[in-house]
PDB file of C-alpha atoms in Angstrom:
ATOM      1  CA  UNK C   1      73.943 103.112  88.497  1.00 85.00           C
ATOM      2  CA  UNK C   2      77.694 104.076  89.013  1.00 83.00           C
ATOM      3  CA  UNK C   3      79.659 101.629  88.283  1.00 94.00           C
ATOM      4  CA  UNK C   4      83.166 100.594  87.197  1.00 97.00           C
ATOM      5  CA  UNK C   5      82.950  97.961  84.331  1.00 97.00           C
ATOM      6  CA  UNK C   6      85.108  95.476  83.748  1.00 98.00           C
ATOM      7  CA  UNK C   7      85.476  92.764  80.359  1.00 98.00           C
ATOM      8  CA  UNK C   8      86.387  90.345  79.982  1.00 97.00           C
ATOM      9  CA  UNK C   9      85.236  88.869  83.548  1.00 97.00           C
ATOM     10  CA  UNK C  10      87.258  85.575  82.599  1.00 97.00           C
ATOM     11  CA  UNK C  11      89.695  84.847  80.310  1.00 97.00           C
ATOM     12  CA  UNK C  12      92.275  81.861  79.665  1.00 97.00           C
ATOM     13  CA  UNK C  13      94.889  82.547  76.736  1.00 96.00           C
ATOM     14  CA  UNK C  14      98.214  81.247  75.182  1.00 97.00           C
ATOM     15  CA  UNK C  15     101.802  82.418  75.933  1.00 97.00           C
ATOM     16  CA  UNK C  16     102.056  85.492  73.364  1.00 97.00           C
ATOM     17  CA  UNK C  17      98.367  86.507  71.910  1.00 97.00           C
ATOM     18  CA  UNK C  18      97.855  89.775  72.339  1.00 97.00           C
ATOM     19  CA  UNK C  19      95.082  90.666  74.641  1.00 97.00           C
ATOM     20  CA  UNK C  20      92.716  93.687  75.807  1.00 98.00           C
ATOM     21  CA  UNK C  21      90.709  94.173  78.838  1.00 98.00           C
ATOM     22  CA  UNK C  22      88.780  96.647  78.982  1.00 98.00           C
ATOM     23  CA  UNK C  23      87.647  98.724  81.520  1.00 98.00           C
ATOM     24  CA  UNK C  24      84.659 101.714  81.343  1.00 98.00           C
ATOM     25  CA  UNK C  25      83.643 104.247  84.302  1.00 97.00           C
ATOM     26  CA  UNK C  26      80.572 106.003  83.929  1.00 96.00           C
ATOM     27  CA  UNK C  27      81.454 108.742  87.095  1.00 93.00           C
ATOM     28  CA  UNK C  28      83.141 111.302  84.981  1.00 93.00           C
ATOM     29  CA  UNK C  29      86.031 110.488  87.099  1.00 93.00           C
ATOM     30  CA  UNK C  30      89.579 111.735  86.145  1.00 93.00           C
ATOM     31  CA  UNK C  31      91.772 109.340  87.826  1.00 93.00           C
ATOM     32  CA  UNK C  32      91.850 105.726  86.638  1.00 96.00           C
ATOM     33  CA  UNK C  33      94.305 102.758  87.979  1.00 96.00           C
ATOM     34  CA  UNK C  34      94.960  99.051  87.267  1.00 98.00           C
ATOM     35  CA  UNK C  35      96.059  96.568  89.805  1.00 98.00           C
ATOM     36  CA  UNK C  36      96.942  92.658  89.994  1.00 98.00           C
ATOM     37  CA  UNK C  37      96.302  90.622  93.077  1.00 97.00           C
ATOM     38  CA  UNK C  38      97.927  87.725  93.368  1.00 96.00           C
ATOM     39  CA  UNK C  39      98.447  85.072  96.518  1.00 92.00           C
ATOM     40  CA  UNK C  40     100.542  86.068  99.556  1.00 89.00           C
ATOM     41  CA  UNK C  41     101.360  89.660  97.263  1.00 92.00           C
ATOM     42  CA  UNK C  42      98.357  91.224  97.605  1.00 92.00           C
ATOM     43  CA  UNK C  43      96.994  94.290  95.143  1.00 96.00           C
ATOM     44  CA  UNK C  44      99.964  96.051  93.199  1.00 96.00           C
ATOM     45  CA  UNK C  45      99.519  99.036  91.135  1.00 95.00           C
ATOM     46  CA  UNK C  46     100.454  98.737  87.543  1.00 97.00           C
ATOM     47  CA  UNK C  47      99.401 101.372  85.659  1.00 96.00           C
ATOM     48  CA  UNK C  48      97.595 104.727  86.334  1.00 95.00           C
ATOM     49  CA  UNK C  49      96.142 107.768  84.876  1.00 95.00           C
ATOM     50  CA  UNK C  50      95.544 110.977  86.219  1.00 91.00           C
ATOM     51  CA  UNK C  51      93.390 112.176  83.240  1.00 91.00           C
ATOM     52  CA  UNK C  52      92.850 112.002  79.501  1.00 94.00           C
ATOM     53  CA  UNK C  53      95.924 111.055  77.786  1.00 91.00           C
ATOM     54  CA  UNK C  54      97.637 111.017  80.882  1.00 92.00           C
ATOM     55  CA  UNK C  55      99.355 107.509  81.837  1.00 96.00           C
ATOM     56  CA  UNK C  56     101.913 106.810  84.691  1.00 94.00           C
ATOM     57  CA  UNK C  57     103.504 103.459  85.348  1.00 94.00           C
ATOM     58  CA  UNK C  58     103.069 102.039  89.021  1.00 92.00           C
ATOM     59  CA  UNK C  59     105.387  99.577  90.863  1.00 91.00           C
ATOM     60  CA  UNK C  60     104.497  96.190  88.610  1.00 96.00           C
ATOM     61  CA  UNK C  61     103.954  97.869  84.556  1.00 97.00           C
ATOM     62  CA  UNK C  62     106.036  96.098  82.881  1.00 97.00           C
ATOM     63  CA  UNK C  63     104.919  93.461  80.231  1.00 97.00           C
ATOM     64  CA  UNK C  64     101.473  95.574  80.512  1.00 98.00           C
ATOM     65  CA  UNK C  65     100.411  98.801  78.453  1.00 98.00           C
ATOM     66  CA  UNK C  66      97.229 101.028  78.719  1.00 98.00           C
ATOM     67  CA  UNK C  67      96.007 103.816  76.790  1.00 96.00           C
ATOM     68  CA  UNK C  68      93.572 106.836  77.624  1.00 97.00           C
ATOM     69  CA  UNK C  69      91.805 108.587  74.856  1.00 97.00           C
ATOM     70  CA  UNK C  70      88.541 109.449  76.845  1.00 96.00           C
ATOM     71  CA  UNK C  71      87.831 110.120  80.216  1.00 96.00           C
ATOM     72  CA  UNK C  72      85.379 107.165  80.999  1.00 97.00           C
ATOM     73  CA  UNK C  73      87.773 104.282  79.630  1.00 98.00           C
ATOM     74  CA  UNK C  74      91.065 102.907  80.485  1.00 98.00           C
ATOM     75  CA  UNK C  75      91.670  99.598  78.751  1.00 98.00           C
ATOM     76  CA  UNK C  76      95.157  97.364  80.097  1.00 98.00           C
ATOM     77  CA  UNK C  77      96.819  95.859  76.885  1.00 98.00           C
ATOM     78  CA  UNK C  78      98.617  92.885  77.321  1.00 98.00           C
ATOM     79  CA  UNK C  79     101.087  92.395  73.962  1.00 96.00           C
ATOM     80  CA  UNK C  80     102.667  88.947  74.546  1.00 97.00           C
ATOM     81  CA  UNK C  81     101.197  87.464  77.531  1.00 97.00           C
ATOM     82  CA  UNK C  82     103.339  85.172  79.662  1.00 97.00           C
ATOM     83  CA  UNK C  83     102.164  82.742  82.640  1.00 97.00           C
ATOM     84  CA  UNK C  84     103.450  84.327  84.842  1.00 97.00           C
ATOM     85  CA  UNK C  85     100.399  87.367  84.119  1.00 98.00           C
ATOM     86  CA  UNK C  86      98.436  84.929  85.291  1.00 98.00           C
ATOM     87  CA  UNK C  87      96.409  86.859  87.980  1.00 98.00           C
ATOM     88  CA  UNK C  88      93.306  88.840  89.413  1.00 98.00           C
ATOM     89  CA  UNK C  89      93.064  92.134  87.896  1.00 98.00           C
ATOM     90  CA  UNK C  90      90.991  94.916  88.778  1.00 98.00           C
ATOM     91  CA  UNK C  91      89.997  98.216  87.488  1.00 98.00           C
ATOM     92  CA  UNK C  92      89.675 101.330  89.613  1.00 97.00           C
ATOM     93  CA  UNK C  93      88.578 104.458  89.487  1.00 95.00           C
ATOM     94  CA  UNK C  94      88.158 107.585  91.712  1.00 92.00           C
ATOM     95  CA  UNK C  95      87.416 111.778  91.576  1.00 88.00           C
ATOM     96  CA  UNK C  96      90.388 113.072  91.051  1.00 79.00           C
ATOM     97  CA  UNK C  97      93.985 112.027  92.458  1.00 67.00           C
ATOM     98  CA  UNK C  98      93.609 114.212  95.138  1.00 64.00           C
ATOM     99  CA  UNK C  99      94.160 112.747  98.929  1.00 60.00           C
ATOM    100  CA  UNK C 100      91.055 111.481 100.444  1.00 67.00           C
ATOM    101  CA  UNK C 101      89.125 109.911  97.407  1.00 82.00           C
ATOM    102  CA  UNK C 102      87.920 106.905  97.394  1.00 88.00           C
ATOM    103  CA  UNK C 103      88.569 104.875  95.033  1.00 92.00           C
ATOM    104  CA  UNK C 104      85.853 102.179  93.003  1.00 95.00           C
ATOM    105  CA  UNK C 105      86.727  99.023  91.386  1.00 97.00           C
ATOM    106  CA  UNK C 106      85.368  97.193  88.770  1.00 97.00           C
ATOM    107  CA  UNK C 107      84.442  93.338  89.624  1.00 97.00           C
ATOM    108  CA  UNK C 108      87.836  91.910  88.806  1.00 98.00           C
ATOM    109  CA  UNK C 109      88.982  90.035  85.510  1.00 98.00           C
ATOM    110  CA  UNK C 110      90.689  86.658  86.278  1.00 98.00           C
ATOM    111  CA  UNK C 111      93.154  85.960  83.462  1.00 98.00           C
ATOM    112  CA  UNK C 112      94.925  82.729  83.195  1.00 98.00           C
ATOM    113  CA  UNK C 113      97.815  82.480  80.393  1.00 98.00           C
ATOM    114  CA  UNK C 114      98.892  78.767  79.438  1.00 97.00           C
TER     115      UNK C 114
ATOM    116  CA  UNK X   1     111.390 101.398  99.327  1.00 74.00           C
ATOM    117  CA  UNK X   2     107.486 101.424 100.427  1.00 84.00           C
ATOM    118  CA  UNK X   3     106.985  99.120 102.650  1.00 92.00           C
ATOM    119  CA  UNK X   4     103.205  98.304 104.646  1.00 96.00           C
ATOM    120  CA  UNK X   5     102.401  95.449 107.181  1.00 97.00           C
ATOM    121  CA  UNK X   6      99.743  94.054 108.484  1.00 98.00           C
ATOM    122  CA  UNK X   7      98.824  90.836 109.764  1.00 97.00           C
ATOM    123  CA  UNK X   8      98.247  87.990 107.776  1.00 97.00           C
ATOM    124  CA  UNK X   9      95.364  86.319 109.629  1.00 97.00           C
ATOM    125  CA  UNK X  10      93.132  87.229 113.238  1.00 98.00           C
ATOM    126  CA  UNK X  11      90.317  85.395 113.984  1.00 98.00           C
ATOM    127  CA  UNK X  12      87.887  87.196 116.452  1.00 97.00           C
ATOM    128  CA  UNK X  13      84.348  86.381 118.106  1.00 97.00           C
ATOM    129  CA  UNK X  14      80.842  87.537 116.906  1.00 97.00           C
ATOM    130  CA  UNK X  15      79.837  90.660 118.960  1.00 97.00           C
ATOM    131  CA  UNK X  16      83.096  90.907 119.977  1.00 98.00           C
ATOM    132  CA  UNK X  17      85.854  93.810 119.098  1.00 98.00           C
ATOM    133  CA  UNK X  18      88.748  93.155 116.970  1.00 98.00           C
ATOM    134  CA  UNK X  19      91.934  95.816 116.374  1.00 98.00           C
ATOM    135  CA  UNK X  20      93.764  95.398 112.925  1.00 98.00           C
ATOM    136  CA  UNK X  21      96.978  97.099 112.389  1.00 98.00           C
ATOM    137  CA  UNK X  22      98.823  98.706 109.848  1.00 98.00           C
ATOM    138  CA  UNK X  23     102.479 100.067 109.678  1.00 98.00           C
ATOM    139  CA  UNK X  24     103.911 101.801 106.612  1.00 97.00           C
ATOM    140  CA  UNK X  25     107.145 103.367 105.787  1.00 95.00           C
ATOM    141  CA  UNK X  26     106.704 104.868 101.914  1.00 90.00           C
ATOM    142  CA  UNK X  27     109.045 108.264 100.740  1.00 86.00           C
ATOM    143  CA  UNK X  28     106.344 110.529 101.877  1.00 89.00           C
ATOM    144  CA  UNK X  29     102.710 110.393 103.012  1.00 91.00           C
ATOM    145  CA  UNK X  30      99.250 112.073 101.473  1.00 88.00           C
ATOM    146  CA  UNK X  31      96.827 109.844 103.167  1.00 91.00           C
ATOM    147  CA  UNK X  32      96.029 106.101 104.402  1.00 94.00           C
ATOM    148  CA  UNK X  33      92.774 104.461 103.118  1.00 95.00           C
ATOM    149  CA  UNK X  34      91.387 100.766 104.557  1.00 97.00           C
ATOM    150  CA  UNK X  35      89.307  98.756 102.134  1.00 97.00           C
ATOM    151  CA  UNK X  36      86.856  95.356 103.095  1.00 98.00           C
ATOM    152  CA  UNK X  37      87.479  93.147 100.426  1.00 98.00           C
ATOM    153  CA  UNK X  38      85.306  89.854 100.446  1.00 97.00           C
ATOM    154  CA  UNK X  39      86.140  86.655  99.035  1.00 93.00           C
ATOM    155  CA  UNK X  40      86.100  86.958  95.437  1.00 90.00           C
ATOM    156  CA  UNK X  41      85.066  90.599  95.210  1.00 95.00           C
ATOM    157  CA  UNK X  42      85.991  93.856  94.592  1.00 97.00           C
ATOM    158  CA  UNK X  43      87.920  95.739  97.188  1.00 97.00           C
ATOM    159  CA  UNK X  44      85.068  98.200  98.799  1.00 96.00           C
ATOM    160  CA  UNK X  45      86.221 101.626 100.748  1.00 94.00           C
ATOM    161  CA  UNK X  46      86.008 101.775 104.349  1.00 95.00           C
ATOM    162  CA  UNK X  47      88.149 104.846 105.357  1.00 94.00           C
ATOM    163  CA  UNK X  48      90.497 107.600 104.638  1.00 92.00           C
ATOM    164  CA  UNK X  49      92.952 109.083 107.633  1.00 94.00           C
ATOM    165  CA  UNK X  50      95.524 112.056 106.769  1.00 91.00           C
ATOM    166  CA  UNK X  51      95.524 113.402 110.512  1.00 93.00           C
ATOM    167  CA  UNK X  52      96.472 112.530 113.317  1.00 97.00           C
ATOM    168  CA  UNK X  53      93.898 110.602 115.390  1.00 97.00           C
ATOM    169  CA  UNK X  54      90.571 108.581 115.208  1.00 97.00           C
ATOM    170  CA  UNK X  55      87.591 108.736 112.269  1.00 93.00           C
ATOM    171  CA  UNK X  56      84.555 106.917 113.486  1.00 94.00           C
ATOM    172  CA  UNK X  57      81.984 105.446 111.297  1.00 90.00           C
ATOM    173  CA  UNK X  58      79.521 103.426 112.693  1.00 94.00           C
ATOM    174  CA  UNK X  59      81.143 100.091 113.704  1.00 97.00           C
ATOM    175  CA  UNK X  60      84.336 100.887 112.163  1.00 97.00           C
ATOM    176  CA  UNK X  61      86.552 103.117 113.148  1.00 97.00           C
ATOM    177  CA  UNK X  62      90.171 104.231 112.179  1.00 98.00           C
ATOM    178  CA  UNK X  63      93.138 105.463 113.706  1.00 98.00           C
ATOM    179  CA  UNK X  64      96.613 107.410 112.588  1.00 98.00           C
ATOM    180  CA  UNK X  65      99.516 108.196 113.922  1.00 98.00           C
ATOM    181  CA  UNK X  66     101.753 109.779 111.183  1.00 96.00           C
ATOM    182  CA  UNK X  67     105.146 110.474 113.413  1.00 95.00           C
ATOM    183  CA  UNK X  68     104.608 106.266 114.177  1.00 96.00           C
ATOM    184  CA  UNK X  69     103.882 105.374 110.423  1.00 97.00           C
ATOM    185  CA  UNK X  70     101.314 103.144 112.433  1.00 97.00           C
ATOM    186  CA  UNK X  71      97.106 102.847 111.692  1.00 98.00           C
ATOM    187  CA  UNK X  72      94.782 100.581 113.318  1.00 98.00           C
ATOM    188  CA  UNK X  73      91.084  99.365 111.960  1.00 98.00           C
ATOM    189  CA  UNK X  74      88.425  98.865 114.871  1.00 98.00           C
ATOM    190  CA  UNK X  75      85.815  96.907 114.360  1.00 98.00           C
ATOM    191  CA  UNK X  76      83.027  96.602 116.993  1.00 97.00           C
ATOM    192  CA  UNK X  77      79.820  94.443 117.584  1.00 98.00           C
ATOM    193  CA  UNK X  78      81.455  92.062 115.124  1.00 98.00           C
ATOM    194  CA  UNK X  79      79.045  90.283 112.881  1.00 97.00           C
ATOM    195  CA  UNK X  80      79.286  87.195 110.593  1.00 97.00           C
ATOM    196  CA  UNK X  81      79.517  89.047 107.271  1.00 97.00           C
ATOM    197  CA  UNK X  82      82.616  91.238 108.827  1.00 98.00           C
ATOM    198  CA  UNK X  83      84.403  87.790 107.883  1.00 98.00           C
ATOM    199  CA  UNK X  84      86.781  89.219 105.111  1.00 98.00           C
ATOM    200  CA  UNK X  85      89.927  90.314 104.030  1.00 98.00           C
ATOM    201  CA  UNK X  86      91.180  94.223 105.433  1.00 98.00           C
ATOM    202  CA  UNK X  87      93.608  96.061 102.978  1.00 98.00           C
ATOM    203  CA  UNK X  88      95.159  99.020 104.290  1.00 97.00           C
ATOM    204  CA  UNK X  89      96.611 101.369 101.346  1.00 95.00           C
ATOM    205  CA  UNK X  90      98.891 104.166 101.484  1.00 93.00           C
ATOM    206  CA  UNK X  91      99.647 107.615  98.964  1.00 89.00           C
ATOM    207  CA  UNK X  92     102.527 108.624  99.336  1.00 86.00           C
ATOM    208  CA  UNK X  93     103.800 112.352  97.672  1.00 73.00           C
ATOM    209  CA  UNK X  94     103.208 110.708  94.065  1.00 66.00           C
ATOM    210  CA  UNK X  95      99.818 109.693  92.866  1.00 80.00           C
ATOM    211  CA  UNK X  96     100.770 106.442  93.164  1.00 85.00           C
ATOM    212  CA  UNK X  97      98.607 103.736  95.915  1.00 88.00           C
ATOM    213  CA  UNK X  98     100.374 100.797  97.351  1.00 92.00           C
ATOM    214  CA  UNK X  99      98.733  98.277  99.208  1.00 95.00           C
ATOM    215  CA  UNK X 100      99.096  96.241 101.920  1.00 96.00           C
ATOM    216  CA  UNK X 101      99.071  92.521 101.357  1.00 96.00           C
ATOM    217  CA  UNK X 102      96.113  92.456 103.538  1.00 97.00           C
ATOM    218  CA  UNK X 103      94.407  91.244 106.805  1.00 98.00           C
ATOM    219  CA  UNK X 104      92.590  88.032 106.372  1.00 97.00           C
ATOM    220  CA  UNK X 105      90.008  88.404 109.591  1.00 98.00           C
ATOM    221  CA  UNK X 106      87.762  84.963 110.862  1.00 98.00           C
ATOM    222  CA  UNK X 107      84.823  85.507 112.773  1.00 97.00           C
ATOM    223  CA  UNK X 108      83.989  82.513 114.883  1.00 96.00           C
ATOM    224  CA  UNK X 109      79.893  82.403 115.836  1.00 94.00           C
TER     225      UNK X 109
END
């Protein structure tokens, strides 16, 4: 089944402990993208990647860090977590970066940081 | 800056027809995509405009006018499980997306 996977689904950490989530595609799809959605903000772009080792930062990357090594994963590092990363975050993927693809997101990670 | 808007809440009546609009002004434009996002879920894709005038698909149908930086979702025969949230989503020149913050739609039985 095509998918986007997402882990962890839930997560609920302490200000400062370094933190992964990771995120797998299994559509041999080039382009990959984090966002956050929070209340009344709505889904902003943090971090994207146009194709293997290729990383661009969106309009909200900073605090975050990804990585891309292969094609099919794109994991969102968090180094010292702070509340206010508490939020919805969802993995996304698509063909390439050209206009008109659709893009497919993973089930969402909610991640709460005390 | 980018900037899209859309409106924060409609409510609408089973069966009936409901227009949701978008308007965007971002540094350049490569295409305008609507997603259904459910309580909950994952955003799901809906439709991509990069010309002027209307897609249809089924119930849904979409609408651009790029000289307006203005979009509109239709949605027709509305059903119960329409009840959801409507993001519209912009690329502009750059490969990056921004999104709306998103339609919240009602449907009352």
């Amino acid at each position: 089944e095509a998918q986007v996977t997402q882990n962890p689904r839930y997560l609920i950490t302490v200000t400062g402990k370094k933190l992964t989530v990771t995120c797998s595609q299994n559509m041999n799809h080039e382009y990959m993208s984090w966002y956050r959605q929070d209340p009344g903000l709505g889904l902003r772009q943090i971090y994207y990647s146009m194709n293997v080792e290729v990383t661009d930062k969106g309009d909200v990357p900073e605090g975050y860090k990804v990585s891309r090594k292969e094609k099919r994963n794109f994991p969102l590092i968090l180094e010292s977590p702070s509340p206010n990363q508490t939020s919805l975050y969802f993995c996304a993927s698509s063909l390439t970066s050209g206009s008109g693809y659709e893009q497919y997101f993973g089930p969402g990670t909610r991640l709460t940081v005390t | 800056g980018q900037n899209i808007d859309q409106p924060t809440e409609m409510t609408a009546t089973e069966g009936a027809i409901v227009q949701i609009n978008c308007t965007y002004q971002t540094s350049g434009f490569n295409g305008l995509f609507w997603y259904q996002q459910h309580a909950g879920e994952a955003p799901t894709f809906l439709s991509y405009n990069v010309l002027d005038g209307l897609e249809e698909k089924g119930r849904f149908s979409s609408f651009l006018s790029r000289s307006k930086g203005y979009s509109y979702l239709l949605l027709k025969e509305l059903q119960m499980k329409d009840s959801a949230s409507y993001l519209c989503a912009v690329r502009p020149f750059d490969d990056k997306i921004i999104f709306g913050k998103g339609t919240r739609l009602h449907i009352l039985p």
